[in-house]
Coordinates of C-alpha atoms and ligand atoms in Angstrom, one line a residue:
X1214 CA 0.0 0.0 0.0
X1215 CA 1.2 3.2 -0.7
X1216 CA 0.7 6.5 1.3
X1217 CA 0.2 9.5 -1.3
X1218 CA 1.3 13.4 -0.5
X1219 CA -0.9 15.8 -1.7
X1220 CA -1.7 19.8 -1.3
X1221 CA -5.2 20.7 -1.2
X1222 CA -6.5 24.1 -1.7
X1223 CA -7.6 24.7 2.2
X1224 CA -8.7 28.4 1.5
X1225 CA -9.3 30.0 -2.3
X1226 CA -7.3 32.6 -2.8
X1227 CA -7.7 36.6 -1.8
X1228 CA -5.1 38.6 -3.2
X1229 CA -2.0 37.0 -3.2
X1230 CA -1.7 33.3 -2.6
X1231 CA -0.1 32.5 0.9
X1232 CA 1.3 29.2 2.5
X1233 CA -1.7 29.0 5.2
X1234 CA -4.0 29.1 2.1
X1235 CA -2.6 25.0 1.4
X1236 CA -2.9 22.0 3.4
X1237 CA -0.6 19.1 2.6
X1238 CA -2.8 15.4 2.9
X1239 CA -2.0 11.7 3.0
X1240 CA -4.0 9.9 1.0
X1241 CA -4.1 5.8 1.2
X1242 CA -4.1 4.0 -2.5
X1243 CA -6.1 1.0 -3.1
X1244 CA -3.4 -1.6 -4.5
X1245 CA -3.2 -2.4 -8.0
X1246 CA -4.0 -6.2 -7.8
X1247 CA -7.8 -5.3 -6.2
X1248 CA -9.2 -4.3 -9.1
X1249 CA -6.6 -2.9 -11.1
X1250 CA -6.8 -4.0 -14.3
X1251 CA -4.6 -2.2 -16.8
X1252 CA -3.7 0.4 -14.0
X1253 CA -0.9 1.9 -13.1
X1254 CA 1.0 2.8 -10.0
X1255 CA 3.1 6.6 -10.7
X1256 CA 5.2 8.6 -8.6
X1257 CA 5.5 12.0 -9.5
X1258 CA 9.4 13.1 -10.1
X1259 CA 9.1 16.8 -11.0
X1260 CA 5.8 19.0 -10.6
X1261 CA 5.5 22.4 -12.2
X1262 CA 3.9 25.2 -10.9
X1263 CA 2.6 28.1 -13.5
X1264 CA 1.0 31.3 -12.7
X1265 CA -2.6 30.0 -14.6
X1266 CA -3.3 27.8 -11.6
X1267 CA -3.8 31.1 -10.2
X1268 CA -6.6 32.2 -11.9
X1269 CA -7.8 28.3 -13.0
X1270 CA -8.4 27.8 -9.1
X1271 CA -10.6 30.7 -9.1
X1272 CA -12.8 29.6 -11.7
X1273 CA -12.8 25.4 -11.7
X1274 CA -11.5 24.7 -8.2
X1275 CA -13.6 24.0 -5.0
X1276 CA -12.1 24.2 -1.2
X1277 CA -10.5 21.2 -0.3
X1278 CA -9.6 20.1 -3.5
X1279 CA -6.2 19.0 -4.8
X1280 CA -4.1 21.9 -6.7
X1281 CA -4.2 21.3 -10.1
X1282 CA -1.0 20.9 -12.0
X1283 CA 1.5 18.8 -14.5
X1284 CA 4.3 16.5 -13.8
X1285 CA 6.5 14.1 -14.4
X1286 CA 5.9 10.4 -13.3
X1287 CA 7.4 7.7 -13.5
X1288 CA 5.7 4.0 -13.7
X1289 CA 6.6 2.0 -10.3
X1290 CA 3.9 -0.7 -11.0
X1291 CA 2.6 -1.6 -14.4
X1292 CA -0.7 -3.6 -15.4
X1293 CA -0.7 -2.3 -18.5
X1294 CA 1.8 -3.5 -21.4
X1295 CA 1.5 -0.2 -23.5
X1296 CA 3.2 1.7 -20.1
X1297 CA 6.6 -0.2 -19.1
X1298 CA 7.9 -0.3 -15.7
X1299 CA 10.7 2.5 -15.3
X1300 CA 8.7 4.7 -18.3
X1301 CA 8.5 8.5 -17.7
X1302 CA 5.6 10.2 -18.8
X1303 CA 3.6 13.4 -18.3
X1304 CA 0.6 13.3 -16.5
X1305 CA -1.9 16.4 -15.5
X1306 CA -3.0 15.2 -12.1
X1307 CA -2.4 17.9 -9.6
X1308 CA 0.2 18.3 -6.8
X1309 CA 0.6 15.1 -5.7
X1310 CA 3.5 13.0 -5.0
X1311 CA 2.0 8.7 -6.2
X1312 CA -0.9 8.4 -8.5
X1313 CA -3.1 5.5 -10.0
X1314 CA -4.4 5.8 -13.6
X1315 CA -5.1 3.4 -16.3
X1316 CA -2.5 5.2 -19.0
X1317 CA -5.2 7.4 -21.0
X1318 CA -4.8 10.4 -19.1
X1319 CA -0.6 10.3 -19.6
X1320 CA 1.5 11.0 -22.4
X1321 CA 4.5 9.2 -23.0
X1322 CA 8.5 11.1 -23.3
X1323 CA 8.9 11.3 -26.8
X1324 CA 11.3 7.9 -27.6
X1325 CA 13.6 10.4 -28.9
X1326 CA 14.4 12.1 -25.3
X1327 CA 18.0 11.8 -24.9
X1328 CA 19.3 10.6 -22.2
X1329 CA 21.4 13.8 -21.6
X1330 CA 17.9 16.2 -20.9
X1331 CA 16.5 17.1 -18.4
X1332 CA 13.1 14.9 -18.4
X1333 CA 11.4 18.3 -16.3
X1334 CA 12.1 20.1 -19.7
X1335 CA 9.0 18.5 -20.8
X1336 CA 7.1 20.6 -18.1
X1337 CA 8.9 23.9 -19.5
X1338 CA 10.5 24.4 -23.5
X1339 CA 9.8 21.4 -24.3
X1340 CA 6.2 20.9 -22.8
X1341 CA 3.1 23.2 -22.5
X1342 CA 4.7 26.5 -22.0
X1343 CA 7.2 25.9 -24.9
X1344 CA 4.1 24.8 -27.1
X1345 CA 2.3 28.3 -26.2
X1346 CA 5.4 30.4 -27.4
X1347 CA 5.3 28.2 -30.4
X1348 CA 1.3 28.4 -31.8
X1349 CA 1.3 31.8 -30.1
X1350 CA 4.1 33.7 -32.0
X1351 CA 3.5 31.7 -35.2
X1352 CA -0.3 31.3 -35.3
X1353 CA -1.6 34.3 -33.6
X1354 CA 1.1 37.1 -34.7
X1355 CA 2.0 35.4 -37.5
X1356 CA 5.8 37.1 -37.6
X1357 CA 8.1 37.2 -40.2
X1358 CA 11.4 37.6 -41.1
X1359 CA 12.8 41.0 -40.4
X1360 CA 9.8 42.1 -37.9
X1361 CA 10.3 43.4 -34.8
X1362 CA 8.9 41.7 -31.4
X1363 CA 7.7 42.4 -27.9
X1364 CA 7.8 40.1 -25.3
X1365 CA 7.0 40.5 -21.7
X1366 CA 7.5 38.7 -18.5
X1367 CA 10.4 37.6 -20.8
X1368 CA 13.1 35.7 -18.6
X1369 CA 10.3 33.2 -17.6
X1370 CA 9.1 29.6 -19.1
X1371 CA 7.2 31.1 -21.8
X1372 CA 8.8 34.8 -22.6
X1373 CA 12.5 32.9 -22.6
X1374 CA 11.0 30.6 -25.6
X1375 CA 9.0 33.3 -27.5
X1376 CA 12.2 35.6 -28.1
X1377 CA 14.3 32.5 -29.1
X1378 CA 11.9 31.6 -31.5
X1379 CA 11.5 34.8 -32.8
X1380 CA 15.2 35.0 -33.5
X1381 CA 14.9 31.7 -35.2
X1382 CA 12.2 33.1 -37.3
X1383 CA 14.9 35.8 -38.5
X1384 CA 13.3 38.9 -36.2
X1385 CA 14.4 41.5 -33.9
X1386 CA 13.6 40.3 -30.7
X1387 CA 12.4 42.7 -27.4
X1388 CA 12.2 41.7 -23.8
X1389 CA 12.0 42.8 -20.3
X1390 CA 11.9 41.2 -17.5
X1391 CA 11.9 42.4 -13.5
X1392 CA 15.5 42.2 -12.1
X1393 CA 18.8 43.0 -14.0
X1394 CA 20.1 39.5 -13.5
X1395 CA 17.0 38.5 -15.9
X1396 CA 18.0 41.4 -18.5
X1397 CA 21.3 39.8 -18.5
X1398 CA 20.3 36.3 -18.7
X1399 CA 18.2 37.4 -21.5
X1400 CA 20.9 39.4 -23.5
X1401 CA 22.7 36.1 -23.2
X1402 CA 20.1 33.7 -24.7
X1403 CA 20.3 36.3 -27.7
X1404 CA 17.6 39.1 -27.2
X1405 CA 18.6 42.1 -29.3
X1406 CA 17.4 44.5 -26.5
X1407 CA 16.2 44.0 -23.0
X1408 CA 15.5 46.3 -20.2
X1409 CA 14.3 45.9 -16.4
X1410 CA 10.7 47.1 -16.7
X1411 CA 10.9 47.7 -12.4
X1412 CA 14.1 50.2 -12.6
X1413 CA 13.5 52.2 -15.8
X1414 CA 12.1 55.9 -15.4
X1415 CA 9.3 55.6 -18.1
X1416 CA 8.4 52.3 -19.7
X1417 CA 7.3 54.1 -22.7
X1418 CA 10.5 56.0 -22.8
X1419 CA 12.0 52.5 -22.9
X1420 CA 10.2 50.8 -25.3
X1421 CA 10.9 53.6 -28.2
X1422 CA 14.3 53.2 -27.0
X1423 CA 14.3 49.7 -27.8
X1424 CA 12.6 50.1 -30.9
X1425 CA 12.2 53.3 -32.3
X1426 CA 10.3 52.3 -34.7
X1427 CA 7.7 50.4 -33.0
X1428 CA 6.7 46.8 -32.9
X1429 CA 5.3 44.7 -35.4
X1430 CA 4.1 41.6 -32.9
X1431 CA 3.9 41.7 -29.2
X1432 CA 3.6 38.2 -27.2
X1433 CA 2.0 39.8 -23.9
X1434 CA 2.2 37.8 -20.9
X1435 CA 1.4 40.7 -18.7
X1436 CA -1.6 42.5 -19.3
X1437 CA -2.4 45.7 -17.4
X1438 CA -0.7 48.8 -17.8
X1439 CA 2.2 47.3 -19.5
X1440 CA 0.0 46.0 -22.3
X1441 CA -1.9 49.9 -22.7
X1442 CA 1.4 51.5 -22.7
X1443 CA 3.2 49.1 -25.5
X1444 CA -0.2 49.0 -27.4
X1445 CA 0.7 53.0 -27.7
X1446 CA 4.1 51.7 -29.8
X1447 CA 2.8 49.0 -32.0
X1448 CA 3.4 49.5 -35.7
X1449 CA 0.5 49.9 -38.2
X1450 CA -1.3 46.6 -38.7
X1451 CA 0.5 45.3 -35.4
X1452 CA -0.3 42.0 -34.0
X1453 CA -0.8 41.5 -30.0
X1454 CA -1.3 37.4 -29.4
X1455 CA -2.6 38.2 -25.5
X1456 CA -1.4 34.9 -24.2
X1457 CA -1.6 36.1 -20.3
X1458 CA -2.2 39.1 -17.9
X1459 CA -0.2 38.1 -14.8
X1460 CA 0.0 41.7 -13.9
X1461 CA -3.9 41.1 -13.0
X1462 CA -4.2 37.8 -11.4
X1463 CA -3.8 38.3 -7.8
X1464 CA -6.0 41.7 -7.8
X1465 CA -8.9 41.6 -5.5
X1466 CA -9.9 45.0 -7.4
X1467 CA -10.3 44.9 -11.3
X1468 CA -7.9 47.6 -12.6
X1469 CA -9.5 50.4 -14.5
X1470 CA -8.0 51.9 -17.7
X1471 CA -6.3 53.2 -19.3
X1472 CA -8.0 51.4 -22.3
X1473 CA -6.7 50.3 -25.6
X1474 CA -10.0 51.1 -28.1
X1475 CA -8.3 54.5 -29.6
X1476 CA -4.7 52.9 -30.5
X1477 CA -6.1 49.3 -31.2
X1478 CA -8.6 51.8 -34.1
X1479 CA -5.5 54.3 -35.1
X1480 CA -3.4 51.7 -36.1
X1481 CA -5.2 48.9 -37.1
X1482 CA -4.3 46.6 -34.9
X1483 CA -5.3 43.0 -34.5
X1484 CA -5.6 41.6 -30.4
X1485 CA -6.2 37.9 -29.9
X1486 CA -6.7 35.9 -27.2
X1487 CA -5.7 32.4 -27.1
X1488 CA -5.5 28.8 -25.2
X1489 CA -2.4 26.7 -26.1
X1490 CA -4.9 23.9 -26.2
X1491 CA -6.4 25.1 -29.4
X1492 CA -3.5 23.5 -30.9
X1493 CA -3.7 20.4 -28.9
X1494 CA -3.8 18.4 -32.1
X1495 CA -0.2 20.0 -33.2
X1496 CA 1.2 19.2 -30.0
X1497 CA 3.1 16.9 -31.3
X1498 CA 4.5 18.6 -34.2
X1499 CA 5.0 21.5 -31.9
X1500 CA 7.2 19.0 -29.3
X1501 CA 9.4 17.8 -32.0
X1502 CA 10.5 21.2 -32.9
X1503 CA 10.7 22.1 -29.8
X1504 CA 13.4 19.0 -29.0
X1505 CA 15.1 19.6 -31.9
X1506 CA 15.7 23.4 -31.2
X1507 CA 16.7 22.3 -27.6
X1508 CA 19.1 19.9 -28.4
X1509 CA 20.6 21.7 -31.6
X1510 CA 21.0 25.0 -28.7
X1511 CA 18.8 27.2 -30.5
X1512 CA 16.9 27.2 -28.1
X1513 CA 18.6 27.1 -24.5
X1514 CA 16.6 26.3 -21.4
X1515 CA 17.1 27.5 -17.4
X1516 CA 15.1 25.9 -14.7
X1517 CA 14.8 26.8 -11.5
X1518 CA 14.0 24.1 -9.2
X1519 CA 12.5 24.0 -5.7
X1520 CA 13.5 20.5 -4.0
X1521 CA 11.6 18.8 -1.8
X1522 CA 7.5 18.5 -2.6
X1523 CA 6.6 19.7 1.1
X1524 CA 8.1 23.4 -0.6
X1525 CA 4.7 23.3 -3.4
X1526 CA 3.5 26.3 -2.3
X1527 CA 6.2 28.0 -1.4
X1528 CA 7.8 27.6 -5.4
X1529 CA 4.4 28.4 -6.8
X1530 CA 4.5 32.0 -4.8
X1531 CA 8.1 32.6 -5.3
X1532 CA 7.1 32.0 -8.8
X1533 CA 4.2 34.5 -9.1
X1534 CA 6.5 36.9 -7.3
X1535 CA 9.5 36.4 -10.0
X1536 CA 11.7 34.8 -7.8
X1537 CA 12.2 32.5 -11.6
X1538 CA 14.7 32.3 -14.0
X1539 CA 13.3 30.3 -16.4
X1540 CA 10.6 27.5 -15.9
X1541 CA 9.5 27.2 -12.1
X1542 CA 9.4 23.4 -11.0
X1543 CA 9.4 21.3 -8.0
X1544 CA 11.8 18.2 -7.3
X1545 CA 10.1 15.3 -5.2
Ligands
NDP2906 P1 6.9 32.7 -15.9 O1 7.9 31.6 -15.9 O2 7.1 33.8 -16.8 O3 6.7 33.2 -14.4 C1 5.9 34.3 -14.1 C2 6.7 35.6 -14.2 O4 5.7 36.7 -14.4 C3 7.5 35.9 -13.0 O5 8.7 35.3 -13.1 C4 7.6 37.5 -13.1 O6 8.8 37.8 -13.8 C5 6.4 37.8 -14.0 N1 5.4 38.7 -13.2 C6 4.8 38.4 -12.1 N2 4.0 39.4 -11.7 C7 4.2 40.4 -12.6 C8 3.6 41.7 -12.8 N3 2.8 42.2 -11.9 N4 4.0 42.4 -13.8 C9 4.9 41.9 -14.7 N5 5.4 40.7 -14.6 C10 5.1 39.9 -13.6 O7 5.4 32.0 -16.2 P2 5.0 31.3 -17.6 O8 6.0 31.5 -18.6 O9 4.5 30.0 -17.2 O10 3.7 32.2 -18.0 C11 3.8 33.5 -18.5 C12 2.4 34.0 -18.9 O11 1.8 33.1 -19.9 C13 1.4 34.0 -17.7 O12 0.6 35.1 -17.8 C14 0.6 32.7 -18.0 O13 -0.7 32.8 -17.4 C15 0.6 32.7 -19.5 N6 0.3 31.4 -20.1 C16 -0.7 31.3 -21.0 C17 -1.0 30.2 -21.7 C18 -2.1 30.2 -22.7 O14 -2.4 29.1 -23.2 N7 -2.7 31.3 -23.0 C19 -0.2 29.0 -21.4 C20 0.9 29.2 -20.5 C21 1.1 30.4 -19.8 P3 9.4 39.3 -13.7 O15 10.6 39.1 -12.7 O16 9.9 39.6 -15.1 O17 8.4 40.2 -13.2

């Protein structure tokens, strides 16, 4: 018999998430020989945390449920031959450290997975938030070669992808990002400008800077007044894929204002929301890139990993605080 870990949501969120907000639960599991036919016994090996389990609790999650989340698991105990023992594979079933499931719910690592990456890669570039810079820069602002792009929030799992793929695609690529370490980190991984949008006297000032000329796409992952000042810079016919609005999670409030109808009609601009899921039948086609730009190094990766499952919540606020460089996940 084993004895699960898992952290409930004790209290839904007001305003900021805190620690005293989750409760960490044992949970018994049945064995797999009453019953278990074609089941599967998992132990979760990394867990992500990601800033939409702020506002997904919100809206699908109850008191006293489990946090949702990703991970990856590895098989302990195997009834079914399509899942070996040993096999890693990624699984969506919340912060929790064993699992039971009978394989449909869990996606294999790719054969091709060398042996010399990091398997939590396939919670960051090479997973779901790699797969949103993907459809997101190419299906929803549609760059080309030569453009110029804006990406916020940029040092993290999604921002650090967007601007290498926009190199890849032959553009100019802006970011910023909220400490000077992650300006550097991002001149590094090949931005063509980056600036620390917490230090700089006026963000406006600094985005012309950056780009006089203005911006052809911009990847927001921020929302708020970041987003109504750099709507104010976009080119012409500008594209804005608005994949997140971080800036606006945790508010209790609903920030007024300014608003974006004047410039979005001035300029012609298209805005367009999107889920990564609308895609989900790319996925595949979007991880293969993906691994092929990791392991060629066009596109590098930095993770910033929390040990120990008891520090869940603890990662998932240092997270939404930008304590991140790179994708934010949790070591069992
Ligand atoms: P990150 O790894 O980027 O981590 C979150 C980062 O957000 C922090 O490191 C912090 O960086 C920044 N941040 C936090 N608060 C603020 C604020 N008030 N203003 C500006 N920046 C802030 O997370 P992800 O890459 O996983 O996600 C990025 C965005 O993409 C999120 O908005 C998320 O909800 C969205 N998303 C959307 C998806 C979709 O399908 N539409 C799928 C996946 C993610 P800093 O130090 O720079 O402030």
């Amino acid at each position: 018999m084993v004895i699960a870990k898992a952290w409930v949501l004790k209290k839904h969120f007001d305003g900021f998430p805190k620690t005293s907000d989750f409760d960490l639960k044992k949970i018994e599991l049945p064995n797999l020989k009453d019953g278990g036919k074609q089941k599967l016994l998992l132990e979760s090996v990394f867990l992500s945390v990601d800033p939409y389990m702020r506002p997904y609790s919100q809206r699908d999650m109850k008191e006293g449920d489990i946090m949702i989340g990703t991970q990856v698991a590895r098989i302990v105990e195997s009834k079914n031959p399509a899942f070996a023992l040993g096999a890693f594979v990624v699984g969506d079933r919340g912060w929790r450290t064993h699992f039971i499931s009978d394989g449909r719910d869990l996606q294999l690592l790719p054969s091709s997975w060398p042996e010399s990456l990091p398997r939590s890669l396939a919670l960051g570039a090479v997973g779901m938030p790699g797969l949103t810079a993907y459809f997101g820069l190419l299906e929803v602002c549609k760059m080309k070669p030569g453009e110029t792009v804006l990406v916020n929030a940029a040092a993290g799992a999604v921002g650090s992808v967007v601007g290498q793929i926009a190199k890849i695609g032959g553009c100019k690529v802006v970011g910023c990002a909220g400490s000077d370490d992650k300006v550097t980190y991002l001149k590094k991984i090949g931005f063509d400008e980056a600036f620390n949008y917490k230090t700089v006297k006026s963000l406006d000032e600094a985005l012309h800077k950056a780009s006089p000329d203005g911006y052809d796409c911009f990847f927001d992952n921020v929302g708020g007044e970041f987003a109504c000042v750099a709507i104010n810079q976009m080119k012409k016919f500008g594209r804005i894929a608005v994949c997140g609005a971080i800036s606006q999670y945790n508010d209790s409030v609903p920030q007024k204002g300014p608003y974006v109808q004047i410039p979005m009609i001035f300029k012609e601009l298209q805005m367009e929301g999107f889920i990564v899921n609308r895609w989900k039948n790319r996925w595949e086609e979007g991880l293969r890139t993906l691994l092929k730009w990791v392991m060629e190094g066009k596109v590098k990766c930095h993770e910033q990993v929390t040990e120990g499952f008891e520090n869940m919540p603890m990662a998932f606020i240092g997270m939404l605080k930008g304590e991140n460089l790179g994708k934010a996940v949790v070591k069992v």
